[in-house]
XYZ file of C-alpha atoms in Angstrom:
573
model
C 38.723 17.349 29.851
C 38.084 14.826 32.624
C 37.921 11.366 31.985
C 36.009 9.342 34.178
C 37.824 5.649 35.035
C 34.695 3.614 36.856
C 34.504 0.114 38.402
C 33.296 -2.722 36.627
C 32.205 -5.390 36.776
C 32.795 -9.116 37.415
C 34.045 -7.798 40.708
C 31.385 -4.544 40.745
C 27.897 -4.370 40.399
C 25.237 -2.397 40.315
C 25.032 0.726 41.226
C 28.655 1.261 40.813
C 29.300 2.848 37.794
C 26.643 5.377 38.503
C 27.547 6.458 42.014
C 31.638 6.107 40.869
C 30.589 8.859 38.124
C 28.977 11.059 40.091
C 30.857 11.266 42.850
C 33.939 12.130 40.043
C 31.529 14.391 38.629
C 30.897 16.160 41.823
C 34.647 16.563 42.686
C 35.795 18.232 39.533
C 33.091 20.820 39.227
C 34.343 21.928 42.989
C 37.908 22.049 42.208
C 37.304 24.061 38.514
C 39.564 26.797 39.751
C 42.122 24.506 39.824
C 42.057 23.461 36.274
C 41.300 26.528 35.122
C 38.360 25.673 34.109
C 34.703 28.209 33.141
C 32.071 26.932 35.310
C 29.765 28.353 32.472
C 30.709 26.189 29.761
C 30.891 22.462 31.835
C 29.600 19.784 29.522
C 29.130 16.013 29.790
C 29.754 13.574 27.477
C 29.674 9.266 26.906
C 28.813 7.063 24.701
C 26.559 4.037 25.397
C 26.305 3.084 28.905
C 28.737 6.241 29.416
C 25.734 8.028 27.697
C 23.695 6.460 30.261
C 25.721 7.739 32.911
C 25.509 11.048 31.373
C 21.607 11.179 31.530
C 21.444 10.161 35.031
C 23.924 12.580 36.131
C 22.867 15.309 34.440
C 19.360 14.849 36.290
C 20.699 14.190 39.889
C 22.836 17.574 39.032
C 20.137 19.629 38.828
C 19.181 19.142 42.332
C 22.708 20.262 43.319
C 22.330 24.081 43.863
C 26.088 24.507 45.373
C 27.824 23.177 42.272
C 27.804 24.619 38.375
C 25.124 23.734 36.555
C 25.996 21.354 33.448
C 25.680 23.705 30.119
C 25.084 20.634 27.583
C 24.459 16.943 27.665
C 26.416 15.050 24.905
C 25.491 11.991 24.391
C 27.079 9.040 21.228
C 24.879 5.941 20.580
C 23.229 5.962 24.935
C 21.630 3.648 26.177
C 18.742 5.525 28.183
C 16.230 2.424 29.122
C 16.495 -0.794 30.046
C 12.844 -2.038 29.630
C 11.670 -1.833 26.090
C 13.607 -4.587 24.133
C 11.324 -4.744 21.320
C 12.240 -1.640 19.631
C 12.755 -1.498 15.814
C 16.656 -0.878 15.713
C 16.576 -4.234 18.495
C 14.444 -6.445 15.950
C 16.824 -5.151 13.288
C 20.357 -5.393 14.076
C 19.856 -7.546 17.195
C 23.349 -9.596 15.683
C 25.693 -6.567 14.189
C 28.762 -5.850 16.121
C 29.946 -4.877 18.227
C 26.844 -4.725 20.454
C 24.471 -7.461 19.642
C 21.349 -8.392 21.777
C 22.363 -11.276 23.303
C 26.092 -9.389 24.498
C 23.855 -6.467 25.885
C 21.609 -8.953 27.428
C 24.207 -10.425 28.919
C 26.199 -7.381 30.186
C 22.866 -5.909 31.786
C 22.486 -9.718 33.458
C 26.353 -9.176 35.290
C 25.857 -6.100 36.108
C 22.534 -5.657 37.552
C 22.854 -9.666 39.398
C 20.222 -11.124 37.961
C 20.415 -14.750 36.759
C 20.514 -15.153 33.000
C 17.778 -18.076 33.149
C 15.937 -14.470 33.786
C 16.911 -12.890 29.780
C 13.661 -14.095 27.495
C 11.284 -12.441 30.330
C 13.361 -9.558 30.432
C 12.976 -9.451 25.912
C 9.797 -9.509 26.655
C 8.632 -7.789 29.083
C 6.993 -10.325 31.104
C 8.650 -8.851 34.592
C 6.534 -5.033 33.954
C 3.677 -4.377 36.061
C 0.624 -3.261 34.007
C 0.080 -0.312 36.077
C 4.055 0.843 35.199
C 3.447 -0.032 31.486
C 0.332 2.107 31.835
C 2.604 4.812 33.178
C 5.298 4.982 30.707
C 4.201 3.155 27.999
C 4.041 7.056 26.073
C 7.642 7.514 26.632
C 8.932 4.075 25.628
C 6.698 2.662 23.188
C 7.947 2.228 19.603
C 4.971 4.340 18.610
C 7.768 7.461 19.349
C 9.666 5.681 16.547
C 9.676 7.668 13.063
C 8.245 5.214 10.552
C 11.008 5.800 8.100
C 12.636 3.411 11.109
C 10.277 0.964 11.143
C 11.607 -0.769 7.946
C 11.385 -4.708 8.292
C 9.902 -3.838 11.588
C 7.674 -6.765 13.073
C 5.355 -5.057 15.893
C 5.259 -7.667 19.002
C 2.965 -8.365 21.610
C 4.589 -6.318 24.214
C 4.808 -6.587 27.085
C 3.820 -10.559 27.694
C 1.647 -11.594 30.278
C 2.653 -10.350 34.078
C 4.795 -12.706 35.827
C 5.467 -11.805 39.130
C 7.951 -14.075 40.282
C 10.174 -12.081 37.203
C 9.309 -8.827 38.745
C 10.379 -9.902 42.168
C 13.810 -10.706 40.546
C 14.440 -7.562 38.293
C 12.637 -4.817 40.011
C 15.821 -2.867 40.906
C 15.822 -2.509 36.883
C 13.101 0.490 37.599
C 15.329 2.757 39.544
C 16.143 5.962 38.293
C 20.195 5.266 37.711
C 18.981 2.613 34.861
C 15.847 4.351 33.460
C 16.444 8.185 33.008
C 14.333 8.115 30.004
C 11.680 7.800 32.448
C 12.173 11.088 34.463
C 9.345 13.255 35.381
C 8.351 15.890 32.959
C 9.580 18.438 35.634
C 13.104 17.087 35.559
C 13.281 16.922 31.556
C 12.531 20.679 31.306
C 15.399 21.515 33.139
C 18.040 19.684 31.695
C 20.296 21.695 29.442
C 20.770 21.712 25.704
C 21.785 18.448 24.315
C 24.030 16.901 21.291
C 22.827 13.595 20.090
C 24.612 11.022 18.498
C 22.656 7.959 16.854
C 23.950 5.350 14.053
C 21.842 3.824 12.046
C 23.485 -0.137 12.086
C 22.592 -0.034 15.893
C 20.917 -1.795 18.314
C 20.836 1.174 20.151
C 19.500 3.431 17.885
C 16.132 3.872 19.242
C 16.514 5.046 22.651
C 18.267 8.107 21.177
C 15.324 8.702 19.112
C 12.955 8.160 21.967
C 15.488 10.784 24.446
C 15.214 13.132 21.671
C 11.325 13.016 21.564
C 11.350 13.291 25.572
C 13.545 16.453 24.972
C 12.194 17.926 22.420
C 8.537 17.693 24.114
C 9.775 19.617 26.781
C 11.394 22.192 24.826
C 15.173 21.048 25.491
C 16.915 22.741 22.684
C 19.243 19.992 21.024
C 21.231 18.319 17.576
C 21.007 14.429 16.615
C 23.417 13.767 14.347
C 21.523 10.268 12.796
C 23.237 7.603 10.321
C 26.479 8.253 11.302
C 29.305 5.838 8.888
C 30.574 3.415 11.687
C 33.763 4.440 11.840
C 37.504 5.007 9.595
C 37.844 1.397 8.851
C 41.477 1.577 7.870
C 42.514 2.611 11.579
C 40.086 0.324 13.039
C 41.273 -2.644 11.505
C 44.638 -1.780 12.352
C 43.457 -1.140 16.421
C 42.298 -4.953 15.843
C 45.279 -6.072 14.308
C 47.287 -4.920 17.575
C 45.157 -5.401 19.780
C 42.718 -8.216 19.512
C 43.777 -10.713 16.458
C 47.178 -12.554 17.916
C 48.183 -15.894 17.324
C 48.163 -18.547 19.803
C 50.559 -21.907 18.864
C 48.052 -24.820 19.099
C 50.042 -28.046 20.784
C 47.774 -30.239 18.780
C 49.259 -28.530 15.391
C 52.563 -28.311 13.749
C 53.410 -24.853 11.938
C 56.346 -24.305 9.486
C 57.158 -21.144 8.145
C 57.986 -21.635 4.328
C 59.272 -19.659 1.439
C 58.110 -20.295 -2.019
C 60.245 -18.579 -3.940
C 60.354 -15.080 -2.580
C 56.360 -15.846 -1.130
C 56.148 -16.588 2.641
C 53.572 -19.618 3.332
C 52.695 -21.423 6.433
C 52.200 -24.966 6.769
C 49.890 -26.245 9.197
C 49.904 -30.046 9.893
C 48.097 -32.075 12.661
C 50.526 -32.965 14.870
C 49.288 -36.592 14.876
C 50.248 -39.330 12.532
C 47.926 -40.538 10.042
C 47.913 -44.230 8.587
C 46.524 -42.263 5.168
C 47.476 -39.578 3.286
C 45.423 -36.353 4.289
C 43.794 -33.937 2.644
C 45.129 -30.526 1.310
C 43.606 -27.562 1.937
C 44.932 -24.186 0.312
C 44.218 -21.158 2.474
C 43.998 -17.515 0.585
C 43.550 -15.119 3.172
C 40.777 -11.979 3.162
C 42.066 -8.171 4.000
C 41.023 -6.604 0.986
C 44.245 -6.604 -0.619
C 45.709 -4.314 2.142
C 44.795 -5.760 5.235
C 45.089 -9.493 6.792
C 48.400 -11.778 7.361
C 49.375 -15.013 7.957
C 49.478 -14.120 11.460
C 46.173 -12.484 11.386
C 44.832 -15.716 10.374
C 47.201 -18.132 11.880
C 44.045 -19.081 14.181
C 41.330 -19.949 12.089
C 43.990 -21.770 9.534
C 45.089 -23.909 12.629
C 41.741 -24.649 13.802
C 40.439 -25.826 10.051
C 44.110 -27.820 9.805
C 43.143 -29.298 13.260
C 39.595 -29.934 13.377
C 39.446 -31.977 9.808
C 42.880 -33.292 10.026
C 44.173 -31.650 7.114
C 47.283 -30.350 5.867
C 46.525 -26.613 4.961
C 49.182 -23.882 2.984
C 48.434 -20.905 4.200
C 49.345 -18.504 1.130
C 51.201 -14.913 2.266
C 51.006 -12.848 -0.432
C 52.284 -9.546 -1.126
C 49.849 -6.836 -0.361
C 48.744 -2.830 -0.541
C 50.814 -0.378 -0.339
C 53.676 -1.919 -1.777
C 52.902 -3.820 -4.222
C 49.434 -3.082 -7.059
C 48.101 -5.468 -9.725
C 48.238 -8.087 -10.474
C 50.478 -9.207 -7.831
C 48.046 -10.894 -5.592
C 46.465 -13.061 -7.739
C 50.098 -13.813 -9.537
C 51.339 -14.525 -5.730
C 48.157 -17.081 -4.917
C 48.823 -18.995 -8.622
C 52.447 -19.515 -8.408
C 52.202 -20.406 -4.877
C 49.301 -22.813 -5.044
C 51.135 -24.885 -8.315
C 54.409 -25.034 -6.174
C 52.269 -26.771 -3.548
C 50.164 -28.993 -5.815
C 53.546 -30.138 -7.493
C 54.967 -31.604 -3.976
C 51.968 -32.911 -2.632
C 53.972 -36.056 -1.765
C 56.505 -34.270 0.499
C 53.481 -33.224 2.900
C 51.499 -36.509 2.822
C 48.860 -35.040 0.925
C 46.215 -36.971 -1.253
C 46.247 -35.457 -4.848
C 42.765 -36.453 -4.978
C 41.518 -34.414 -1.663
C 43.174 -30.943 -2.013
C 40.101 -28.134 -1.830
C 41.054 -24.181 -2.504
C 39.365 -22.233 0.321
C 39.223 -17.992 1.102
C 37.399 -15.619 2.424
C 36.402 -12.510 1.469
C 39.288 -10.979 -1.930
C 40.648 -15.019 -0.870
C 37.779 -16.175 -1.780
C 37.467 -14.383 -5.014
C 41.542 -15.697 -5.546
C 39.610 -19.323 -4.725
C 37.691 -18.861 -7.749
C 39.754 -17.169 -10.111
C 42.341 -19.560 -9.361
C 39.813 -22.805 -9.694
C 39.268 -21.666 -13.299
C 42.775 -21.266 -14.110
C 44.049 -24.645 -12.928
C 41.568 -26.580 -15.190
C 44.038 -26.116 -17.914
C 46.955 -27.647 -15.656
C 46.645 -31.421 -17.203
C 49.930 -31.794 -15.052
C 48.618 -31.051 -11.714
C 46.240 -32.590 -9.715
C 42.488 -31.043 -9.835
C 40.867 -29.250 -7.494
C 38.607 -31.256 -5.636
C 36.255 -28.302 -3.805
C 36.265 -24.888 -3.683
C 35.242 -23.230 -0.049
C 34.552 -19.647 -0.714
C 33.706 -18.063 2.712
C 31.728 -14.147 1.900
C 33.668 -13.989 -1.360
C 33.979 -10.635 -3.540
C 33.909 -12.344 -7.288
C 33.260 -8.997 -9.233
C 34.174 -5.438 -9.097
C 31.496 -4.018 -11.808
C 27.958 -3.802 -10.655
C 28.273 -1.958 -6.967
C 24.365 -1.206 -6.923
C 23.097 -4.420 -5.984
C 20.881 -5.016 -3.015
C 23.552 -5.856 -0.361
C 25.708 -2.815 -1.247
C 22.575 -0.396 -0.664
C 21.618 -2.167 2.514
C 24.952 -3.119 4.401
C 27.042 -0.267 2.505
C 27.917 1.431 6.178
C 28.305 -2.228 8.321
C 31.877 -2.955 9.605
C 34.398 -4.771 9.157
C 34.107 -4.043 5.230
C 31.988 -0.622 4.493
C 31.509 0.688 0.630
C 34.028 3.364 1.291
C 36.633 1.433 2.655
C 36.474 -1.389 -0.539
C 36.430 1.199 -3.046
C 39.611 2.581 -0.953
C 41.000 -0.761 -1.503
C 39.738 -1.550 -4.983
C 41.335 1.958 -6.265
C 45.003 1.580 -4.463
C 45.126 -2.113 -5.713
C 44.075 -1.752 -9.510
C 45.680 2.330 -9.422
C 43.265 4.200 -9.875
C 42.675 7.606 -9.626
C 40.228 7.732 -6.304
C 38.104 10.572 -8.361
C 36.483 7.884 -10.511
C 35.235 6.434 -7.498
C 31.717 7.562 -8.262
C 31.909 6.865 -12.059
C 32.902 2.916 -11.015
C 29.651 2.733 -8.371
C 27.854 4.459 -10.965
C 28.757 2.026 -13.703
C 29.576 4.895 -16.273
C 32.852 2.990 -16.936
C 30.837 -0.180 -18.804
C 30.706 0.025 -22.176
C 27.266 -0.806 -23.147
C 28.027 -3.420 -25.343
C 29.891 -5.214 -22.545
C 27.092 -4.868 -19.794
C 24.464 -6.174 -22.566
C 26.454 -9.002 -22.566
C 26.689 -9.505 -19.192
C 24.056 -8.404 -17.912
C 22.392 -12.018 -17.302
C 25.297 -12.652 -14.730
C 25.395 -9.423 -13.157
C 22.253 -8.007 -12.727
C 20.242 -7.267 -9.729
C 17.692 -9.558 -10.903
C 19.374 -12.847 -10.076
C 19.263 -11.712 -6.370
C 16.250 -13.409 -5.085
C 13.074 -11.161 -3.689
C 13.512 -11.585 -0.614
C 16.698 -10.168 -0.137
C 15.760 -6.953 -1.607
C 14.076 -5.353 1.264
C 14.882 -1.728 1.244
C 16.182 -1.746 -2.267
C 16.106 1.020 -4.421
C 16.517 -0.050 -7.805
C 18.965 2.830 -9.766
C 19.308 3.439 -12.980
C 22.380 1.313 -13.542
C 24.666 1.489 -15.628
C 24.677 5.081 -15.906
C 25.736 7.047 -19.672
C 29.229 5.652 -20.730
C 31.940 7.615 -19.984
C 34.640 6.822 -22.434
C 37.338 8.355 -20.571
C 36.327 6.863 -17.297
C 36.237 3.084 -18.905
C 39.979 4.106 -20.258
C 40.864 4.678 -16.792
C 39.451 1.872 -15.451
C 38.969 -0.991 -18.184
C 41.506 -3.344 -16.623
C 38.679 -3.784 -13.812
C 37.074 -6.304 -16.572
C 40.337 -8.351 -16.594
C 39.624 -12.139 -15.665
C 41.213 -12.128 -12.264
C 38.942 -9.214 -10.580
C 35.617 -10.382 -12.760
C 35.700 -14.544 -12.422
C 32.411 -14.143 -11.958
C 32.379 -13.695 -15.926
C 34.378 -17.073 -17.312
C 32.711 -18.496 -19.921
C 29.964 -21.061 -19.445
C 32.616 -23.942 -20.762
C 35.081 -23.059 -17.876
C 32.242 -22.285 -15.252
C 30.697 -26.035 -16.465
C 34.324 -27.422 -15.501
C 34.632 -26.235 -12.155
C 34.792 -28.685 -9.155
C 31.716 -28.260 -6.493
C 31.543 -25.673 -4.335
C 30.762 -24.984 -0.722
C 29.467 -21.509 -0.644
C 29.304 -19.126 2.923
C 26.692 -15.436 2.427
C 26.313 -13.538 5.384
C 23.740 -11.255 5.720
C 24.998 -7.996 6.883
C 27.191 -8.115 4.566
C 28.031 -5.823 1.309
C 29.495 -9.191 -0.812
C 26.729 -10.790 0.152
C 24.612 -10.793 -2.967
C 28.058 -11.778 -4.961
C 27.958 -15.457 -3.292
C 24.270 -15.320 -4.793
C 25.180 -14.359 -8.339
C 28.041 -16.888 -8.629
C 25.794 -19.445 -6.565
C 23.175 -19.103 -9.490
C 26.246 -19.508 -12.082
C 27.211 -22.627 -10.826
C 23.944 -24.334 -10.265
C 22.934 -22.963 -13.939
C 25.767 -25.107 -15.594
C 24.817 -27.988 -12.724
C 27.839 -27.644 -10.441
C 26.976 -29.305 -7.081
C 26.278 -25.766 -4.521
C 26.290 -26.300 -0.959
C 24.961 -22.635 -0.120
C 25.236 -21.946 4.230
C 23.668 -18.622 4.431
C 24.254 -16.903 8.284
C 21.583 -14.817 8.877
C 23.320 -13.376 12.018
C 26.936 -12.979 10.354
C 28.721 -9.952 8.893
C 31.658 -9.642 6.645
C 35.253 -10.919 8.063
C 33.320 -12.557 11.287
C 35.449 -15.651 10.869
C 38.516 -14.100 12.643
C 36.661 -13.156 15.899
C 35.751 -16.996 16.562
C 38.048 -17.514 19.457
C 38.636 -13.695 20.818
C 36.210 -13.823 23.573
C 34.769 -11.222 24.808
C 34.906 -9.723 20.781
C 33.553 -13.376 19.269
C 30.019 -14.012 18.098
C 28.095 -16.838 17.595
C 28.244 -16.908 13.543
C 32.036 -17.081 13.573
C 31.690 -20.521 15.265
C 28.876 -21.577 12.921
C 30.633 -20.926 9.710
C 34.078 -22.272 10.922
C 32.298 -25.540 12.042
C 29.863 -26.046 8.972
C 33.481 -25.601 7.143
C 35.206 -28.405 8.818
C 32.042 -30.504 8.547
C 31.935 -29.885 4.822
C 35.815 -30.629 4.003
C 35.644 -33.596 6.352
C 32.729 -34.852 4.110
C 35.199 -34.989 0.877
């Protein structure tokens, strides 16, 4: 295997990459001897713009009579046009990492020097003369799109009205290095056999299916390999714990390192001095119960203790593999009274201390909530800030988990991982938990009103299948599993007394997100029993997008948003 290193840009432009790879390319097949390599069985291979690279090589190959031809064309995720931005897959995951629209506009900006003032006439079209639309309109219209991929598809008015002065500035986007979807017929029937890789959660899922189409027209023999799970999420996560999530030591903020008892915590405390005491903000960190650290989220803690001039506990508790239920939520309790008990020490006000998690932190938010309302000897909770929260592990066929069950950083596979290592169970009843055969039926009658699919509101159903849920009780599957109903994974299910108690709540839903349609059962629980709901929905966000706010080139615009409608919430108490 040969592994292609090209230029890049900010110092290279286009056409760089695609005359770096083929020149590479043209080298090795003339020196296969040395590598002991069959000239018969030569294949290429990329993924996105690699894919690209692979398309247009493959096609300038052909012409090349003194080299081995290429015996297949393998190509993950390509991208094969650069014209059509109004596909379906575009429209519908335009904002799900790691390639959004805007970070693709943007790349295809650098690369190809054209000013980004230029990116709404590239969306839509306005820079395509009719007579090339006319031309190639049958190859890259969203007609070629299988309407079982059309699904909250809205068809545009595309392309816009002509604007010259655009084409003038983008007409270099028309050569044949960027558009090899658009080769003649001639060329297309030549090209060998191709593998094709497409995944569903992906902006670029179309131009495989319009590549394949091309191919297949011509009579290119080939695979697509479609819906494809994103990836292993346990070794991704950890790639981003090495590589990407590191702490940086803010000069505006003071950070102690703590033990309470045998539980790390980490104060954060504006380094400032206030004429007032401040408020207290306790942190419970997400990772599924096997991921996450105070040094994971040493950033975003800093930045909350920072930008509302708080003092915030950071709570380190112990975690997957080592340690199982009910040691978690046991860690978050003890460590959150210690705190509440020497308020005084930190110049806290007992009056302004919030809980606040996301993701399992923000299900430890709630559970813990509910259990301090019995503490007459501490101070009360003042807010609970429950950022994409998982607040029950029963009913896994609502909307969200159907639609977002495959979206990183938190797929169904992956939590059900988690959920099974942390309560110990037995991964085979994995199915019988998502099936709901472990409920006993006079428990789901009688919660039912809490946890049913029809407290999600309509229009967040869109491509819901409604199952039969729960499924036939399986007596020996609810033995397995029955300490799933115990109050600390289900606080979703405290009685409408202790529910009616709770302190108000500022409530964060993303929506490509599996939890998502959790913050909207326990919003509707609140609001029933007339707790005050602030409800920030992020229409762009996905699940754990908080810790990517400050690692550029990785961070997207929703892990700003939901940071800062935080700190303008807690600044507010």
């Amino acid at each position: 295997m040969k592994l292609c290193r090209y230029r890049k840009f900010p110092q290279y432009h286009y056409p760089v990459i695609a005359d770096d790879c083929l020149n590479a390319s043209i080298h090795f097949p003339r020196t296969l001897k040395t590598y002991g390599v069959d000239p018969s069985r030569v294949v290429v291979c990329g993924d996105s713009t690699g894919g690209a690279a692979v398309t247009h090589i493959t096609q300038v190959l052909l012409g090349q009579t003194d080299l081995p031809q290429i015996r297949a064309q393998i190509l993950i995720y390509p991208i094969v046009q650069s014209i059509n931005f109004q596909l379906p897959s575009t429209q519908q995951y335009q904002n799900v990492p790691f390639l959004t629209q805007d970070f693709l506009m943007m790349c295809l900006c650098k690369y190809m020097a054209i000013d980004p003032s230029w990116k709404d006439a590239i969306l839509k079209g306005v820079y395509i003369p009719p007579d090339v639309w006319k031309k190639y309109r049958k190859w890259l219209s969203y007609d070629n799109i299988p309407k079982s991929f059309k699904n909250k598809y809205r068809e545009p008015h595309f392309p816009g009205p002509f604007n010259e002065a655009a084409y003038l500035e983008m007409k270099h986007l028309f050569v044949v290095e960027n558009q090899s979807l658009l080769a003649d017929d001639e060329i297309i029937a030549q090209l060998p056999e191709a593998f094709l890789v497409s995944c569903e959660s992906d902006v670029l899922r179309d131009h495989t299916l319009l590549y394949k189409k091309r191919l297949e027209d011509q009579g290119v023999p080939g695979n697509i390999l479609e819906k494809l799970n994103i990836c292993y999420m346990p070794n991704f996560a950890r790639f981003l714990h090495e590589r990407v999530f590191r702490k940086t030591n803010d000069p505006k903020v003071v950070v102690t390192n703590l033990l309470y008892g045998t539980i790390p915590v980490r104060l954060f405390q504006p380094k400032v001095t206030s004429s007032r005491s401040r408020r207290g903000i306790i942190y419970y960190h997400g990772g599924a119960g096997l991921l996450g650290s105070l040094d994971f989220y040493h950033n975003v803690c800093s930045f909350l203790a920072r930008e509302t001039d708080s003092v915030l506990l950071a709570v380190g508790y112990r975690k997957l593999p080592q340690c199982h239920y009910p040691v978690i939520a046991s860690d978050c309790l003890n460590a959150s009274i210690h705190f509440l008990r020497t308020l005084k020490t930190y110049g806290v006000d007992p009056s302004r201390v919030v809980v606040c998690g996301d993701s399992i932190g923000g299900g430890l938010g709630v559970y813990i909530s509910q259990i301090l309302l019995g503490q007459k000897d501490l101070p009360q909770i003042r807010a609970q800030i429950l950022i994409y929260p998982i607040i029950q592990c029963i009913n896994f066929q609502l909307p969200s988990t159907q639609q977002y069950q495959n979206i990183p950083f938190l797929t169904r596979d992956f939590m059900m991982m988690c959920l099974c290592k942390y309560l110990v169970i037995d991964p085979c009843w994995r199915d019988a938990i998502l099936k709901g055969l472990c409920i006993p039926p006079d428990f789901w009658m009688k919660y039912q009103k809490w946890l049913s699919a029809d407290n999600i509101p309509k229009s967040f159903k869109n491509k819901y299948q409604e199952p039969h849920f729960p499924g036939p009780f399986n007596e020996a599957a609810y033995l397995e599993t029955k300490h799933l109903f115990d109050i600390e994974n289900e606080p979703l299910l405290a009685d409408d007394e202790i529910i009616a108690q709770l302190p108000e709540a500022f409530l964060v839903s993303c929506e490509s997100d599996i939890l998502r349609d959790d913050t909207l059962l326990y919003k509707k629980r609140l609001e029933d029993q007339g707790i005050p709901v602030t409800w920030y929905h992020v229409k762009d966000g996905f699940h754990a997008c908080i810790l990517l706010f400050d690692r550029k080139p990785f961070s997207f615009p929703c892990s700003q948003k939901i940071l800062d409608a935080v700190v303008r919430y807690i600044k507010s108490i």
